[in-house]
mmCIF file of the C-alpha atoms, coordinates in Angstrom:
data_MODEL
# 
_entry.id   MODEL 
# 
loop_
_atom_site.group_PDB 
_atom_site.id 
_atom_site.type_symbol 
_atom_site.label_atom_id 
_atom_site.label_alt_id 
_atom_site.label_comp_id 
_atom_site.label_asym_id 
_atom_site.label_entity_id 
_atom_site.label_seq_id 
_atom_site.pdbx_PDB_ins_code 
_atom_site.Cartn_x 
_atom_site.Cartn_y 
_atom_site.Cartn_z 
_atom_site.occupancy 
_atom_site.B_iso_or_equiv 
_atom_site.pdbx_formal_charge 
_atom_site.auth_seq_id 
_atom_site.auth_comp_id 
_atom_site.auth_asym_id 
_atom_site.auth_atom_id 
_atom_site.pdbx_PDB_model_num 
ATOM 1  C CA . UNK A 1 1  ? 2.872   -1.591  6.471   1.00 0.00 ? 1  UNK A CA 1 
ATOM 2  C CA . UNK A 1 2  ? 2.926   -4.976  5.847   1.00 0.00 ? 2  UNK A CA 1 
ATOM 3  C CA . UNK A 1 3  ? 0.266   -5.860  8.280   1.00 0.00 ? 3  UNK A CA 1 
ATOM 4  C CA . UNK A 1 4  ? -2.062  -3.225  6.862   1.00 0.00 ? 4  UNK A CA 1 
ATOM 5  C CA . UNK A 1 5  ? -1.544  -4.770  3.404   1.00 0.00 ? 5  UNK A CA 1 
ATOM 6  C CA . UNK A 1 6  ? -2.387  -8.347  4.688   1.00 0.00 ? 6  UNK A CA 1 
ATOM 7  C CA . UNK A 1 7  ? -5.448  -6.874  6.433   1.00 0.00 ? 7  UNK A CA 1 
ATOM 8  C CA . UNK A 1 8  ? -6.670  -5.400  3.703   1.00 0.00 ? 8  UNK A CA 1 
ATOM 9  C CA . UNK A 1 9  ? -6.124  -7.983  1.346   1.00 0.00 ? 9  UNK A CA 1 
ATOM 10 C CA . UNK A 1 10 ? -7.126  -10.713 3.877   1.00 0.00 ? 10 UNK A CA 1 
ATOM 11 C CA . UNK A 1 11 ? -3.452  -12.390 3.767   1.00 0.00 ? 11 UNK A CA 1 
ATOM 12 C CA . UNK A 1 12 ? -0.928  -14.229 5.966   1.00 0.00 ? 12 UNK A CA 1 
ATOM 13 C CA . UNK A 1 13 ? 1.851   -11.523 6.899   1.00 0.00 ? 13 UNK A CA 1 
ATOM 14 C CA . UNK A 1 14 ? 4.060   -13.900 5.380   1.00 0.00 ? 14 UNK A CA 1 
ATOM 15 C CA . UNK A 1 15 ? 2.440   -13.610 1.851   1.00 0.00 ? 15 UNK A CA 1 
ATOM 16 C CA . UNK A 1 16 ? 3.254   -9.573  1.792   1.00 0.00 ? 16 UNK A CA 1 
ATOM 17 C CA . UNK A 1 17 ? 6.538   -9.298  -0.057  1.00 0.00 ? 17 UNK A CA 1 
ATOM 18 C CA . UNK A 1 18 ? 8.037   -5.929  -1.353  1.00 0.00 ? 18 UNK A CA 1 
ATOM 19 C CA . UNK A 1 19 ? 6.803   -7.698  -4.966  1.00 0.00 ? 19 UNK A CA 1 
ATOM 20 C CA . UNK A 1 20 ? 3.252   -8.122  -3.464  1.00 0.00 ? 20 UNK A CA 1 
ATOM 21 C CA . UNK A 1 21 ? 1.385   -6.024  -6.425  1.00 0.00 ? 21 UNK A CA 1 
ATOM 22 C CA . UNK A 1 22 ? -2.030  -6.314  -8.127  1.00 0.00 ? 22 UNK A CA 1 
ATOM 23 C CA . UNK A 1 23 ? -0.469  -8.880  -10.594 1.00 0.00 ? 23 UNK A CA 1 
ATOM 24 C CA . UNK A 1 24 ? 0.656   -11.024 -8.033  1.00 0.00 ? 24 UNK A CA 1 
ATOM 25 C CA . UNK A 1 25 ? -2.397  -10.745 -5.346  1.00 0.00 ? 25 UNK A CA 1 
ATOM 26 C CA . UNK A 1 26 ? -5.603  -11.757 -6.528  1.00 0.00 ? 26 UNK A CA 1 
ATOM 27 C CA . UNK A 1 27 ? -7.742  -9.420  -4.074  1.00 0.00 ? 27 UNK A CA 1 
ATOM 28 C CA . UNK A 1 28 ? -5.679  -6.623  -5.161  1.00 0.00 ? 28 UNK A CA 1 
ATOM 29 C CA . UNK A 1 29 ? -8.011  -4.643  -7.245  1.00 0.00 ? 29 UNK A CA 1 
ATOM 30 C CA . UNK A 1 30 ? -9.035  -1.066  -7.723  1.00 0.00 ? 30 UNK A CA 1 
ATOM 31 C CA . UNK A 1 31 ? -11.490 -0.751  -5.073  1.00 0.00 ? 31 UNK A CA 1 
ATOM 32 C CA . UNK A 1 32 ? -9.276  -2.532  -2.894  1.00 0.00 ? 32 UNK A CA 1 
ATOM 33 C CA . UNK A 1 33 ? -6.650  -0.659  -3.628  1.00 0.00 ? 33 UNK A CA 1 
ATOM 34 C CA . UNK A 1 34 ? -8.504  2.867   -2.586  1.00 0.00 ? 34 UNK A CA 1 
ATOM 35 C CA . UNK A 1 35 ? -9.214  0.895   0.780   1.00 0.00 ? 35 UNK A CA 1 
ATOM 36 C CA . UNK A 1 36 ? -5.760  0.190   0.905   1.00 0.00 ? 36 UNK A CA 1 
ATOM 37 C CA . UNK A 1 37 ? -4.698  3.921   0.573   1.00 0.00 ? 37 UNK A CA 1 
ATOM 38 C CA . UNK A 1 38 ? -7.493  4.980   2.961   1.00 0.00 ? 38 UNK A CA 1 
ATOM 39 C CA . UNK A 1 39 ? -6.062  2.376   5.554   1.00 0.00 ? 39 UNK A CA 1 
ATOM 40 C CA . UNK A 1 40 ? -2.384  3.804   4.959   1.00 0.00 ? 40 UNK A CA 1 
ATOM 41 C CA . UNK A 1 41 ? -3.535  7.041   5.510   1.00 0.00 ? 41 UNK A CA 1 
ATOM 42 C CA . UNK A 1 42 ? -5.551  6.267   8.697   1.00 0.00 ? 42 UNK A CA 1 
ATOM 43 C CA . UNK A 1 43 ? -2.937  4.226   10.106  1.00 0.00 ? 43 UNK A CA 1 
ATOM 44 C CA . UNK A 1 44 ? 0.532   6.728   9.345   1.00 0.00 ? 44 UNK A CA 1 
ATOM 45 C CA . UNK A 1 45 ? -1.433  10.303  9.718   1.00 0.00 ? 45 UNK A CA 1 
ATOM 46 C CA . UNK A 1 46 ? -0.619  10.911  6.144   1.00 0.00 ? 46 UNK A CA 1 
ATOM 47 C CA . UNK A 1 47 ? -2.959  12.002  2.957   1.00 0.00 ? 47 UNK A CA 1 
ATOM 48 C CA . UNK A 1 48 ? -1.526  10.729  -0.340  1.00 0.00 ? 48 UNK A CA 1 
ATOM 49 C CA . UNK A 1 49 ? -1.894  13.062  -3.541  1.00 0.00 ? 49 UNK A CA 1 
ATOM 50 C CA . UNK A 1 50 ? -3.439  11.114  -6.592  1.00 0.00 ? 50 UNK A CA 1 
ATOM 51 C CA . UNK A 1 51 ? 0.102   10.850  -8.292  1.00 0.00 ? 51 UNK A CA 1 
ATOM 52 C CA . UNK A 1 52 ? 0.855   9.069   -4.906  1.00 0.00 ? 52 UNK A CA 1 
ATOM 53 C CA . UNK A 1 53 ? -1.711  6.509   -5.389  1.00 0.00 ? 53 UNK A CA 1 
ATOM 54 C CA . UNK A 1 54 ? -1.247  6.003   -8.881  1.00 0.00 ? 54 UNK A CA 1 
ATOM 55 C CA . UNK A 1 55 ? 2.306   5.139   -8.067  1.00 0.00 ? 55 UNK A CA 1 
ATOM 56 C CA . UNK A 1 56 ? 1.673   2.640   -5.180  1.00 0.00 ? 56 UNK A CA 1 
ATOM 57 C CA . UNK A 1 57 ? 1.172   -0.117  -7.481  1.00 0.00 ? 57 UNK A CA 1 
ATOM 58 C CA . UNK A 1 58 ? 3.879   -2.612  -5.310  1.00 0.00 ? 58 UNK A CA 1 
ATOM 59 C CA . UNK A 1 59 ? 4.334   -2.950  -1.399  1.00 0.00 ? 59 UNK A CA 1 
ATOM 60 C CA . UNK A 1 60 ? 8.010   -1.685  -2.335  1.00 0.00 ? 60 UNK A CA 1 
ATOM 61 C CA . UNK A 1 61 ? 6.616   1.075   -3.769  1.00 0.00 ? 61 UNK A CA 1 
ATOM 62 C CA . UNK A 1 62 ? 4.257   1.848   -1.092  1.00 0.00 ? 62 UNK A CA 1 
ATOM 63 C CA . UNK A 1 63 ? 6.907   1.551   1.017   1.00 0.00 ? 63 UNK A CA 1 
ATOM 64 C CA . UNK A 1 64 ? 8.950   4.377   -0.865  1.00 0.00 ? 64 UNK A CA 1 
ATOM 65 C CA . UNK A 1 65 ? 6.130   6.646   -0.594  1.00 0.00 ? 65 UNK A CA 1 
ATOM 66 C CA . UNK A 1 66 ? 5.613   6.225   3.020   1.00 0.00 ? 66 UNK A CA 1 
ATOM 67 C CA . UNK A 1 67 ? 9.455   6.983   3.513   1.00 0.00 ? 67 UNK A CA 1 
ATOM 68 C CA . UNK A 1 68 ? 9.312   10.289  1.511   1.00 0.00 ? 68 UNK A CA 1 
ATOM 69 C CA . UNK A 1 69 ? 6.451   11.215  3.291   1.00 0.00 ? 69 UNK A CA 1 
ATOM 70 C CA . UNK A 1 70 ? 8.314   10.488  6.592   1.00 0.00 ? 70 UNK A CA 1 
ATOM 71 C CA . UNK A 1 71 ? 11.207  12.634  5.028   1.00 0.00 ? 71 UNK A CA 1 
ATOM 72 C CA . UNK A 1 72 ? 9.311   15.455  4.120   1.00 0.00 ? 72 UNK A CA 1 
ATOM 73 C CA . UNK A 1 73 ? 9.640   14.895  0.889   1.00 0.00 ? 73 UNK A CA 1 
ATOM 74 C CA . UNK A 1 74 ? 6.005   15.401  -0.495  1.00 0.00 ? 74 UNK A CA 1 
# 
């Protein structure tokens, strides 16, 4: 998942932290957020709800949403 984030925002893998967010990542704007969502959906074979997409405003939150999907909670 960190690799997808790094690829979308053109970062080194080491630059992607759980706290990475639009406030700490210059390239993370609304368009790139949508690109990230699409890349994650494709990479993990999931579909996110609008609520989940709006919640995914940090790497840590993205991990939480993906875990819930993996556990079948959404």
